[in-house]
Coordinates of C-alpha atoms in Angstrom, one line a residue:
Chain A
M324 CA -11.2 -3.2 1.7
K325 CA -10.4 -1.1 -0.7
T326 CA -6.2 -0.1 -1.5
R327 CA -4.7 2.8 -2.9
T328 CA -1.1 3.4 -3.5
V329 CA -0.1 6.8 -1.5
I330 CA 3.4 6.9 -3.4
A331 CA 5.1 4.6 -5.9
F332 CA 8.6 4.7 -7.8
Q333 CA 11.0 2.0 -9.3
S334 CA 13.8 0.5 -7.5
P335 CA 17.1 0.5 -9.6
L336 CA 16.2 -3.1 -10.8
G337 CA 12.7 -1.9 -12.0
A338 CA 10.4 -3.3 -9.3
P339 CA 8.0 -1.2 -7.8
V340 CA 8.6 0.7 -4.2
E341 CA 5.5 1.5 -2.9
I342 CA 3.3 2.6 0.6
I343 CA -0.1 1.7 0.2
K344 CA -2.7 2.4 2.0
H345 CA -6.3 0.2 2.7
T346 CA -9.2 2.1 3.8
F347 CA -12.6 0.4 4.8
S348 CA -15.5 2.3 4.1
P349 CA -18.3 3.5 5.7
H350 CA -21.7 1.6 5.0
G351 CA -23.7 4.1 3.2
G352 CA -23.4 8.1 3.7
K353 CA -20.7 10.1 4.6
P354 CA -18.0 9.0 7.1
V355 CA -19.1 10.3 10.9
K356 CA -14.9 10.5 10.9
R357 CA -11.6 9.5 9.1
I358 CA -8.8 7.3 11.2
S359 CA -5.5 6.7 10.3
F360 CA -3.3 3.3 11.2
V361 CA 0.5 4.2 10.6
A362 CA 3.1 1.6 11.1
G363 CA 6.7 1.0 10.1
L364 CA 8.5 4.5 9.6
H365 CA 11.1 2.7 11.5
G366 CA 11.7 -0.1 9.6
D367 CA 13.2 -2.3 12.5
E368 CA 9.8 -1.9 14.3
L369 CA 7.5 -4.5 13.8
E370 CA 5.2 -4.1 16.6
G371 CA 3.1 -1.7 14.6
V372 CA 3.4 -3.8 11.2
A373 CA 1.7 -6.5 13.4
L374 CA -0.6 -4.5 14.6
C375 CA -1.9 -3.5 11.5
H376 CA -2.3 -6.6 9.9
R377 CA -4.6 -8.2 13.3
L378 CA -6.9 -4.5 12.3
I379 CA -6.7 -5.6 8.6
R380 CA -7.9 -9.1 9.2
H381 CA -10.9 -7.8 12.1
L382 CA -11.8 -5.5 10.3
Q383 CA -12.4 -7.7 6.8
S384 CA -14.5 -10.2 9.1
L385 CA -16.4 -7.9 10.4
K386 CA -17.3 -6.2 6.8
E387 CA -18.6 -9.5 6.0
T388 CA -20.6 -9.9 9.2
E389 CA -22.0 -6.8 10.2
P390 CA -20.8 -3.8 7.3
E391 CA -23.5 -1.4 8.6
A392 CA -20.9 -1.6 12.1
F393 CA -19.0 0.5 9.6
R394 CA -20.2 4.5 9.9
G395 CA -16.3 6.0 9.6
E396 CA -13.3 5.8 7.1
I397 CA -10.9 3.9 8.7
H398 CA -7.4 3.7 6.9
I399 CA -4.4 1.3 7.1
Y400 CA -0.9 1.9 6.2
P401 CA 0.7 -0.8 7.4
A402 CA 4.8 -0.4 5.8
A403 CA 5.4 3.6 6.4
N404 CA 8.6 2.5 5.1
P405 CA 9.1 -0.5 2.6
L406 CA 12.6 -0.9 2.1
A407 CA 13.4 -0.5 5.5
L408 CA 11.1 -3.0 6.5
A409 CA 12.8 -4.9 3.9
T410 CA 15.8 -5.3 5.5
S411 CA 15.0 -5.0 9.1
T412 CA 16.6 -1.3 9.3
R413 CA 15.6 1.6 11.4
L414 CA 16.9 3.9 8.7
W415 CA 16.2 4.1 5.0
P416 CA 19.0 2.0 3.9
F417 CA 20.4 3.2 0.6
F418 CA 20.1 6.9 1.9
S419 CA 20.6 6.2 5.5
V420 CA 18.0 8.4 6.2
D421 CA 15.3 8.5 9.4
M422 CA 12.1 8.9 8.2
N423 CA 10.7 9.9 11.1
R424 CA 13.0 13.1 11.1
Q425 CA 12.1 14.1 7.8
M426 CA 8.0 15.4 8.0
G427 CA 7.3 18.8 7.2
D428 CA 10.3 19.6 5.6
G429 CA 10.7 18.4 2.2
T430 CA 12.9 21.0 1.0
D431 CA 15.9 18.6 -0.1
G432 CA 14.6 16.8 -3.2
S433 CA 16.2 13.6 -2.1
L434 CA 13.4 10.5 -2.6
P435 CA 13.6 10.5 1.1
S436 CA 12.0 13.2 1.5
Q437 CA 9.6 13.4 -1.0
T438 CA 8.3 10.0 0.7
A439 CA 7.1 12.0 3.7
T440 CA 6.2 14.5 2.5
A441 CA 4.3 12.5 0.4
L442 CA 2.8 10.4 3.1
L443 CA 2.4 13.3 5.5
E444 CA -0.2 15.3 2.6
D445 CA -1.9 11.8 2.2
L446 CA -2.8 11.3 6.2
K447 CA -3.3 15.3 6.4
S448 CA -6.1 14.9 3.8
G449 CA -7.8 11.9 5.1
S450 CA -7.3 11.9 8.4
D451 CA -9.4 13.6 11.4
L452 CA -7.5 11.7 13.8
V453 CA -4.2 9.2 13.5
V454 CA -2.5 6.3 15.3
D455 CA 1.1 6.4 14.8
F456 CA 2.5 2.8 15.5
H457 CA 6.3 2.9 17.3
A458 CA 7.8 0.6 18.9
S459 CA 10.7 0.7 21.3
N460 CA 14.9 1.1 19.9
L461 CA 17.1 -1.7 19.6
H462 CA 18.2 -0.9 23.4
L463 CA 14.9 -0.8 25.6
L464 CA 11.7 -2.3 26.0
E465 CA 9.1 -0.6 27.2
L466 CA 4.9 -1.2 28.4
P467 CA 2.2 -0.5 25.9
Q468 CA 2.2 3.8 26.7
I469 CA 1.4 6.7 24.2
R470 CA 3.8 9.8 24.6
I471 CA 2.0 13.4 24.3
L472 CA 3.9 16.5 24.1
E473 CA 3.0 18.9 26.6
E474 CA 1.7 21.3 24.1
F475 CA -0.6 18.6 22.6
R476 CA -1.9 17.3 26.0
R477 CA -5.1 18.8 26.3
K478 CA -6.6 17.5 22.9
L479 CA -5.1 14.3 22.8
V480 CA -5.1 12.6 27.0
P481 CA -8.6 12.3 26.3
L482 CA -8.3 9.5 23.5
A483 CA -5.0 8.2 24.5
T484 CA -7.3 7.2 27.5
L485 CA -9.2 5.0 25.3
C486 CA -6.5 2.9 24.0
N487 CA -6.0 0.1 27.3
M488 CA -2.8 1.5 27.3
D489 CA -1.0 1.4 30.6
L490 CA 0.9 4.9 30.4
I491 CA 0.2 7.7 29.3
W492 CA 3.3 9.6 29.1
V493 CA 3.0 13.5 28.9
H494 CA 6.5 15.1 28.2
P495 CA 7.9 18.4 27.6
S496 CA 8.9 19.4 23.7
S497 CA 11.8 19.4 22.3
G498 CA 13.5 20.2 18.9
V499 CA 13.8 16.5 17.6
F500 CA 10.0 16.0 17.7
E501 CA 9.3 19.0 14.9
A502 CA 10.4 16.8 11.8
T503 CA 8.3 13.7 13.2
L504 CA 5.1 12.9 11.9
G505 CA 3.3 12.9 15.1
Y506 CA 4.3 16.5 16.0
N507 CA 3.6 18.0 12.5
L508 CA 0.5 16.0 12.1
N509 CA -0.7 17.8 15.8
R510 CA 0.5 20.7 14.6
V511 CA -2.0 21.1 11.8
K512 CA -4.7 19.9 14.7
I513 CA -5.2 16.7 13.4
P514 CA -5.1 15.2 17.0
T515 CA -1.7 12.0 16.4
L516 CA -1.5 9.5 19.3
V517 CA 1.9 8.1 19.4
V518 CA 2.4 4.7 20.3
E519 CA 5.5 3.6 21.9
T520 CA 4.9 -0.4 22.8
G521 CA 7.4 -3.6 22.9
I522 CA 10.9 -3.3 21.5
C523 CA 12.8 -3.7 17.8
L524 CA 13.0 -6.7 15.9
R525 CA 10.6 -8.3 18.1
V526 CA 6.3 -8.5 18.2
H527 CA 5.3 -9.4 22.0
R528 CA 2.3 -11.1 21.8
D529 CA 0.3 -10.4 25.4
F530 CA 1.1 -6.1 24.0
Q531 CA -0.2 -6.8 20.7
E532 CA -3.3 -8.0 22.1
Q533 CA -3.6 -5.2 25.2
I534 CA -3.2 -2.7 21.9
F535 CA -5.6 -4.4 19.8
Q536 CA -8.2 -4.3 22.2
G537 CA -7.4 -0.6 23.1
M538 CA -7.9 0.1 19.0
L539 CA -10.9 -1.4 19.1
H540 CA -12.2 0.6 21.9
L541 CA -11.0 3.7 20.6
L542 CA -12.9 2.8 16.8
R543 CA -15.9 1.8 19.0
H544 CA -15.6 5.4 21.3
T545 CA -15.1 7.6 18.7
R546 CA -18.3 5.5 16.6
I547 CA -16.1 5.1 13.7
L548 CA -17.0 1.3 14.5
V549 CA -19.9 0.5 16.2
P550 CA -20.2 -3.1 16.1
S551 CA -22.8 -5.3 18.1
G552 CA -21.5 -7.4 21.3
P553 CA -20.2 -6.2 23.8
A554 CA -17.3 -3.0 24.0
P555 CA -14.1 -4.5 24.9
R556 CA -12.7 -3.7 28.0
V557 CA -9.8 -1.2 28.8
K558 CA -8.2 -0.9 31.8
P559 CA -7.4 2.9 32.8
P560 CA -3.8 4.3 32.4
R561 CA -1.3 5.6 34.8
L562 CA -1.3 9.4 33.5
L563 CA 2.4 10.5 34.0
Q564 CA 3.7 14.2 34.3
P565 CA 7.6 14.5 33.3
S566 CA 7.9 15.0 37.1
Q567 CA 6.4 11.5 37.5
V568 CA 9.1 9.7 35.2
A569 CA 12.0 8.9 37.3
L570 CA 15.1 7.7 35.0
A571 CA 17.8 5.6 36.1
Q572 CA 20.9 5.7 33.7
A573 CA 24.2 4.2 33.8
R574 CA 27.3 6.4 35.6
Q575 CA 30.0 4.1 33.9
A576 CA 30.4 2.1 30.7
G577 CA 29.8 -1.4 30.6
L578 CA 27.2 -4.0 30.6
F579 CA 23.8 -4.1 32.2
L580 CA 22.6 -7.0 33.6
A581 CA 18.5 -6.8 34.6
E582 CA 17.2 -8.5 37.5
V583 CA 13.5 -7.4 37.3
K584 CA 10.9 -7.1 34.5
A585 CA 8.9 -4.9 33.0
G586 CA 5.8 -3.9 34.3
D587 CA 7.4 -4.6 38.2
T588 CA 6.8 -2.5 40.7
V589 CA 9.4 -2.1 43.1
P590 CA 10.3 -0.2 46.5
R591 CA 12.8 2.7 46.4
G592 CA 16.3 1.8 46.5
A593 CA 15.2 -1.8 45.1
R594 CA 18.1 -3.5 42.8
L595 CA 17.6 -2.9 39.2
G596 CA 20.4 -5.0 38.4
E597 CA 24.4 -4.4 38.0
L598 CA 26.4 -2.9 35.9
I599 CA 29.5 -5.1 34.7
D600 CA 33.0 -4.7 33.8
P601 CA 33.1 -7.1 30.8
V602 CA 36.6 -7.5 30.2
G603 CA 37.8 -6.6 34.2
G604 CA 35.6 -8.7 35.9
Q605 CA 34.4 -6.1 38.5
V606 CA 30.6 -5.4 39.6
L607 CA 30.9 -1.2 38.4
E608 CA 27.5 -0.4 40.3
A609 CA 24.5 -2.1 41.8
V610 CA 21.7 0.2 40.0
Q611 CA 19.2 1.0 42.7
A612 CA 15.4 2.4 41.7
P613 CA 15.7 6.2 42.5
C614 CA 12.0 5.5 43.0
A615 CA 9.6 3.5 44.7
G616 CA 7.4 2.8 41.1
L617 CA 6.4 0.7 38.2
V618 CA 9.5 0.0 35.6
F619 CA 7.8 0.4 32.3
T620 CA 11.2 0.9 30.8
L621 CA 13.5 -1.1 30.9
R622 CA 17.3 -1.9 29.3
L623 CA 17.7 -5.4 27.4
H624 CA 20.4 -4.5 25.4
P625 CA 23.1 -4.6 27.7
L626 CA 25.8 -2.7 26.6
T627 CA 25.7 0.7 27.7
Y628 CA 28.1 4.2 27.7
P629 CA 27.8 6.6 30.2
G630 CA 23.9 8.4 30.9
A631 CA 22.2 5.0 28.7
P632 CA 19.3 4.9 30.6
L633 CA 18.6 1.4 32.3
A634 CA 15.2 1.9 33.4
R635 CA 12.4 4.2 33.8
L636 CA 10.1 3.8 36.6
A637 CA 6.5 6.3 37.2
K638 CA 6.4 6.9 40.5
E639 CA 4.3 5.6 43.3
E640 CA 2.3 8.5 44.4
S641 CA 3.3 7.8 47.8
D642 CA 7.2 7.4 47.5
P643 CA 8.4 10.8 49.1
P644 CA 10.6 13.8 46.5
Chain B
M599 CA 48.3 23.7 21.7
K600 CA 46.2 20.2 21.6
E601 CA 43.8 19.4 24.3
K602 CA 41.3 16.1 25.2
F603 CA 37.9 18.0 25.8
F604 CA 35.9 14.9 26.3
S605 CA 36.3 11.8 26.5
L606 CA 34.4 8.8 26.8
P607 CA 34.7 5.8 28.3
T608 CA 33.7 2.8 26.5
P609 CA 32.6 -1.2 27.6
I610 CA 35.3 -2.7 26.0
G611 CA 38.5 -1.1 25.0
P612 CA 40.0 2.5 25.9
P613 CA 38.1 5.4 26.0
W614 CA 37.0 7.5 23.2
D615 CA 38.9 11.2 23.4
L616 CA 37.7 14.6 21.7
F617 CA 40.2 16.9 21.4
R618 CA 40.3 20.4 20.7
F619 CA 43.3 22.4 18.9
F620 CA 43.5 26.3 19.8
W621 CA 46.1 29.4 18.8
R622 CA 44.8 31.9 21.1
E623 CA 47.1 35.3 20.8
D624 CA 44.5 37.3 22.0
P625 CA 41.6 36.9 24.3
R626 CA 39.8 40.1 23.4
G627 CA 40.7 39.7 19.4
S628 CA 38.3 38.0 17.6
S629 CA 37.4 34.3 17.2
F630 CA 37.1 31.5 15.0
A631 CA 35.9 27.9 15.1
L632 CA 36.1 25.3 12.6
V633 CA 34.4 22.1 12.9
S634 CA 34.9 19.1 10.8
G635 CA 33.8 14.9 11.3
L636 CA 30.2 15.9 12.2
Q637 CA 29.9 12.6 9.9
G638 CA 32.0 9.4 10.2
N639 CA 33.0 9.2 6.7
Q640 CA 34.1 12.8 5.5
P641 CA 37.7 12.4 5.3
N642 CA 37.9 15.8 2.8
G643 CA 37.3 18.2 6.0
L644 CA 40.2 16.0 8.5
Y645 CA 42.7 16.1 6.1
L646 CA 42.3 20.1 5.7
C647 CA 42.1 20.2 9.2
S648 CA 45.8 18.4 10.1
R649 CA 47.4 21.1 7.0
L650 CA 45.4 24.0 8.9
I651 CA 46.9 22.2 12.7
Q652 CA 50.3 22.2 10.9
F653 CA 50.1 25.9 9.5
L654 CA 49.4 27.5 12.6
D655 CA 51.4 26.1 14.7
R656 CA 54.4 26.8 11.9
V657 CA 53.0 29.8 12.5
A658 CA 52.5 30.4 16.3
A659 CA 56.7 29.1 16.2
E660 CA 57.1 32.2 13.4
Q661 CA 58.0 29.3 10.8
E662 CA 55.4 30.6 7.8
P663 CA 56.9 34.5 6.8
G664 CA 54.7 37.3 7.0
Y665 CA 51.7 35.4 9.3
R666 CA 51.4 36.1 13.0
L667 CA 48.8 35.0 15.0
R668 CA 45.8 37.9 16.4
G669 CA 42.8 36.3 18.0
T670 CA 41.0 33.0 18.9
I671 CA 41.5 30.1 16.5
L672 CA 39.7 26.9 17.4
I673 CA 39.3 23.7 15.3
L674 CA 37.7 20.3 16.0
P675 CA 38.6 18.3 13.7
I676 CA 36.8 14.4 14.4
A677 CA 33.7 15.7 15.9
N678 CA 32.5 12.3 15.7
P679 CA 34.8 9.9 16.5
N680 CA 32.6 6.6 17.2
A681 CA 31.7 7.2 13.2
L682 CA 34.6 7.3 12.3
Q683 CA 36.6 4.5 13.5
A684 CA 33.1 2.8 12.2
G685 CA 34.0 4.3 8.7
E686 CA 29.7 5.5 8.8
P687 CA 28.1 8.2 7.9
V688 CA 26.3 7.8 11.5
W689 CA 27.6 5.1 15.0
A690 CA 25.1 2.1 14.0
Y691 CA 24.8 1.6 18.4
D692 CA 22.3 4.7 18.4
N693 CA 22.0 5.2 14.3
L694 CA 21.5 9.2 15.3
D695 CA 22.9 11.7 13.2
L696 CA 25.1 13.7 15.3
N697 CA 24.4 16.6 12.9
L698 CA 20.6 16.1 14.0
A699 CA 21.2 15.7 17.9
F700 CA 21.9 19.9 18.1
P701 CA 21.6 22.0 20.7
G702 CA 22.2 18.1 22.6
S703 CA 22.3 17.6 26.4
D704 CA 24.4 17.2 28.8
R705 CA 22.1 14.4 30.4
G706 CA 21.1 12.1 27.7
E707 CA 23.3 9.5 25.2
V708 CA 26.3 9.4 23.7
T709 CA 25.5 11.7 20.4
E710 CA 23.6 14.3 22.6
R711 CA 26.6 14.4 25.1
L712 CA 28.7 14.8 21.9
A713 CA 26.5 17.2 20.3
R714 CA 26.3 19.3 23.6
R715 CA 30.1 19.3 24.6
I716 CA 30.6 20.7 20.7
L717 CA 28.0 23.2 20.9
A718 CA 29.6 24.5 24.5
E719 CA 32.8 24.5 22.9
T720 CA 31.9 26.3 20.2
R721 CA 29.4 28.9 20.5
D722 CA 31.3 31.9 22.1
S723 CA 33.1 32.2 18.7
Q724 CA 32.5 35.2 16.0
F725 CA 32.6 33.1 13.2
G726 CA 32.1 29.4 12.5
V727 CA 33.3 27.4 9.6
I728 CA 31.8 23.9 9.2
L729 CA 33.8 21.4 6.8
H730 CA 31.4 18.8 4.9
S731 CA 31.1 17.0 2.0
G732 CA 28.1 16.7 -0.4
P733 CA 25.4 14.2 0.9
R734 CA 25.5 10.5 0.1
H735 CA 25.5 9.8 -3.6
Y736 CA 26.4 13.0 -4.9
R737 CA 30.0 15.3 -5.8
D738 CA 29.1 19.1 -3.9
A739 CA 31.6 21.9 -6.4
P740 CA 33.1 23.5 -3.3
H741 CA 30.7 26.5 -2.1
L742 CA 29.2 28.5 1.1
Q743 CA 25.8 26.9 2.5
T744 CA 24.5 29.6 5.2
F745 CA 21.1 29.9 7.3
D746 CA 21.5 33.7 7.6
P747 CA 23.2 35.9 5.2
D748 CA 23.6 39.0 7.3
P749 CA 25.9 41.2 7.4
P750 CA 28.6 39.8 9.4
F751 CA 28.3 36.4 7.5
R752 CA 28.5 38.4 4.0
A753 CA 31.2 40.0 4.9
M754 CA 33.4 36.6 5.0
A755 CA 31.8 35.2 2.6
D756 CA 34.3 36.5 -0.4
A757 CA 37.3 35.7 1.5
P758 CA 37.5 31.8 0.7
G759 CA 37.3 32.8 -2.6
L760 CA 34.3 30.4 -3.7
P761 CA 32.5 31.5 -6.6
V762 CA 28.4 30.8 -4.5
A763 CA 26.9 30.6 -1.3
R764 CA 23.9 28.4 -1.1
E765 CA 21.0 30.3 1.5
L766 CA 19.5 26.9 3.5
G767 CA 16.1 26.9 3.8
D768 CA 14.5 26.8 7.4
G769 CA 13.3 23.1 8.2
P770 CA 12.6 21.1 11.5
A771 CA 15.7 19.3 10.7
H772 CA 17.4 21.6 10.1
R773 CA 17.0 23.6 13.2
L774 CA 18.9 20.1 14.9
S775 CA 22.1 20.4 13.3
L776 CA 25.7 22.5 14.3
L777 CA 25.2 25.4 11.8
Y778 CA 21.9 26.2 12.8
Q779 CA 22.8 26.2 16.5
W780 CA 25.7 28.6 16.0
K781 CA 23.5 31.1 14.3
E782 CA 20.9 30.9 16.6
N783 CA 23.8 32.0 19.6
G784 CA 24.9 34.7 17.2
V785 CA 27.6 33.2 15.4
A786 CA 28.4 34.0 11.8
A787 CA 28.3 30.7 10.6
G788 CA 28.6 29.1 7.5
G789 CA 29.0 25.6 6.2
I790 CA 31.6 24.3 3.0
S791 CA 30.3 21.6 0.8
A792 CA 32.6 20.1 -0.8
G793 CA 33.5 16.6 -3.1
K794 CA 31.7 13.6 -2.1
P795 CA 31.2 11.3 1.4
G796 CA 34.4 8.9 1.4
E797 CA 37.2 10.1 -1.0
L798 CA 39.5 12.3 0.0
D799 CA 40.2 14.6 -2.3
L800 CA 43.9 16.3 -2.6
P801 CA 43.7 18.9 -5.2
L802 CA 40.5 20.2 -3.9
C803 CA 41.8 20.1 0.0
H804 CA 44.6 22.2 -1.2
A805 CA 42.1 24.8 -2.7
L806 CA 40.1 25.0 0.5
F807 CA 43.3 25.3 2.5
Q808 CA 43.9 28.4 0.9
S809 CA 40.0 29.2 0.8
L810 CA 40.4 28.8 4.7
V811 CA 43.6 30.7 5.4
H812 CA 42.1 33.9 3.8
L813 CA 38.8 33.2 6.0
M814 CA 40.8 33.4 8.9
V815 CA 42.9 36.8 7.6
N816 CA 39.3 38.4 7.0
A817 CA 37.8 37.0 10.2
E818 CA 41.1 38.8 11.5
V819 CA 42.2 35.9 13.4
L820 CA 45.2 35.7 11.6
E821 CA 46.8 37.9 9.4
N822 CA 49.7 39.0 6.7
P823 CA 50.2 42.3 5.4
A824 CA 51.4 40.6 2.0
L825 CA 48.4 38.4 1.3
P826 CA 46.5 40.4 -1.9
S827 CA 42.9 41.2 -0.6
G828 CA 40.9 39.5 -3.4
K829 CA 38.0 41.5 -5.4
H830 CA 36.1 38.2 -5.3
K831 CA 32.3 38.6 -4.8
T832 CA 31.0 35.1 -3.8
L833 CA 27.2 35.3 -5.7
F834 CA 24.6 34.4 -3.4
F835 CA 21.4 31.9 -4.3
R836 CA 18.2 32.0 -1.9
P837 CA 16.1 28.3 -1.3
Q838 CA 13.8 29.3 -4.5
D839 CA 16.6 30.0 -7.1
E840 CA 17.6 26.2 -6.0
G841 CA 16.2 23.9 -9.5
R842 CA 16.5 19.9 -9.3
I843 CA 16.9 18.0 -12.2
V844 CA 15.2 14.8 -11.6
S845 CA 15.3 11.3 -12.7
H846 CA 12.1 10.1 -13.8
H847 CA 14.0 6.5 -14.9
P848 CA 15.5 4.3 -12.0
G849 CA 18.9 2.6 -13.6
L850 CA 22.5 4.1 -14.2
F851 CA 23.0 7.5 -14.3
L852 CA 26.0 8.5 -16.1
P853 CA 27.5 12.5 -15.3
R854 CA 28.2 14.8 -17.7
G855 CA 31.1 17.2 -16.6
A856 CA 31.7 17.3 -13.1
P857 CA 29.6 20.1 -10.7
G858 CA 31.3 23.2 -10.8
R859 CA 30.7 24.8 -13.6
F860 CA 28.3 28.0 -15.0
V861 CA 26.5 26.3 -17.5
K862 CA 24.1 27.6 -20.2
Q863 CA 20.3 26.4 -20.7
G864 CA 20.3 23.1 -22.3
D865 CA 24.0 22.4 -21.8
P866 CA 24.3 18.3 -21.3
V867 CA 24.4 17.3 -17.2
G868 CA 24.3 13.4 -18.1
H869 CA 22.0 10.6 -18.9
V870 CA 20.3 7.0 -17.6
E871 CA 20.6 3.8 -18.7
D872 CA 19.0 0.8 -18.8
L873 CA 20.5 -1.3 -15.7
Y874 CA 20.7 -4.6 -17.6
E875 CA 20.8 -3.6 -21.6
G876 CA 23.1 0.1 -21.2
R877 CA 20.0 1.5 -23.3
V878 CA 19.5 5.4 -22.6
L879 CA 16.2 6.0 -20.8
E880 CA 16.5 9.6 -20.4
S881 CA 19.0 12.3 -21.1
F882 CA 19.3 15.2 -18.4
S883 CA 19.8 18.9 -19.6
A884 CA 20.1 22.4 -17.5
P885 CA 16.8 23.5 -17.8
A886 CA 17.8 27.4 -17.2
D887 CA 21.6 29.1 -17.0
G888 CA 23.3 28.7 -13.4
Y889 CA 25.8 26.9 -11.4
L890 CA 25.8 23.6 -11.9
V891 CA 26.9 23.0 -7.6
R892 CA 25.6 19.5 -7.0
L893 CA 25.7 15.8 -9.3
R894 CA 25.3 12.8 -9.1
D895 CA 28.1 10.4 -8.3
Y896 CA 26.7 7.1 -7.3
P897 CA 25.5 5.9 -10.6
V898 CA 22.5 3.4 -9.3
I899 CA 19.4 5.8 -8.6
Y900 CA 16.2 5.5 -8.1
E901 CA 13.0 6.9 -10.2
N902 CA 12.5 10.1 -8.8
E903 CA 15.5 11.0 -7.5
P904 CA 17.6 14.1 -8.4
V905 CA 20.8 14.0 -10.3
A906 CA 21.8 17.5 -10.4
L907 CA 20.8 20.9 -8.3
L908 CA 21.3 24.2 -10.7
L909 CA 21.4 27.5 -8.8
K910 CA 19.9 28.9 -11.1
E911 CA 20.1 32.9 -12.6
R912 CA 18.3 35.8 -10.8
K913 CA 19.5 39.1 -13.3
R914 CA 22.5 39.9 -11.0
K915 CA 24.8 42.6 -11.6
F916 CA 27.9 40.3 -11.6
W917 CA 26.5 37.2 -13.6
P918 CA 29.7 35.5 -15.2
F919 CA 27.4 35.0 -18.6

């Protein structure tokens, strides 16, 4: 494994701040394909950081025992926003800036903008395929899923199907995505899978194992890694179109107390939880499933404002419109 | 007239209300929207709005000799009450920058709804101005910003008497701003950036108050035949005219002078000292003739951060040298 610094700058105290990249090269000859794994663009999303660690350890071990298994080039960027990770905050703390809203711009010359540009350019120059790991925000728990913008679906859905996810969610584009890493790589025709899993500030061991197996399967299927032994078993994901996703939102402000778990399949009208007034003592709302389906997003942070998502359901095909 | 136009119930405590102030003399006349407080730590805009509200109420009551209302004036002084109450640029609950949330959504979460309502309130105006401070850690000389210096904008740009106007580059993050969305809706729109976040600069506000009154007169929403029509010409600068002076060392930046002045090549701008021992590590001077529009204000600095923004001279008719 070779380690290279993508960008480095000194902090005011003089210590270096670096984005590093580990590379596993192919065993002789040219790589059949180059893949990059990126984690930690948001400093409070630790699922991807832990996944990168798992990948690095596995690949290091394989490099020692079976170096000929490496046919492609594998890059791992385990901590894309080191100062935010060091404080476990979504935003880069000194600037209060979201690194994943700085991509494809590079016009303001700030350090986050320079860093985002350097990362993006490095990925562009060294990748044929990218996986960008994210956890959810502070509020919502997500089952392992890959989200794909409609305009990139043809290229990305077949790849996402290999990754052992519960879901692939194809959704319409919106301006907010245009400043993200995933969008900017896909736009220049570098297929980039954006993984969403778990909840921020936590690592979910079962989801870790599931996605790890999925990444090994992706590496094997793309022939970047061809180890001996049986291929990981992966499950086929559910492919969701926008019309197949139902959202339960808070109608009022209050505390949401969930009565289901992410991964439960519920009938239409089932109680998902209740919204309470924590001061007045009333139950404001019994929150019901808007359709029959799989609960793949669930609010864990109880504090809600009107419009807050409480749960997302993957509609059962038998559910009437 | 003061009106509540958006009210957000909160889980605990009273709702957050958003107020608009408007004066309508002639519905068929021109219309002018003024917005401030998109970020919660910029009191200059808020104070300016309060002064203008007092002034316009006096005009409406015929207590300001010579002034008369025409058309429609709309002021939204506090666009982001959640962030204002927290004293932060963004609301910590969702960490979303309101000025990266436009056009927003009626069905989204709080910040998206807020953005939608603000845009809906203002997008039918002919003219629009957003008041804001320089970015975090910087002090801006008062200047205009625009995405589109088209004839309607140029026609109004001289009125406030500001020395320079910057044409902003078109990046994905910019497209999520209120200013860009106004442009998309055909509003002749500009931002006025002045001062620094977290500071109320009264002399600056008093100067800008006069600028805004002139702007309203120019936009024909306010009238005062006795007001002298200025011969001021604002200098326009394109993105390619901008030059950043970058620190190659981390440490403590000490500025020389203030922003808001024309400098000649070689004029000193400041220096960076070692954080511990005070040794001068790097001195900065203007790399070209130009207008120093932005200067680092917060002294602690990372390597590769800009310390100043210079609008470089092009051969132009009205260049003051």
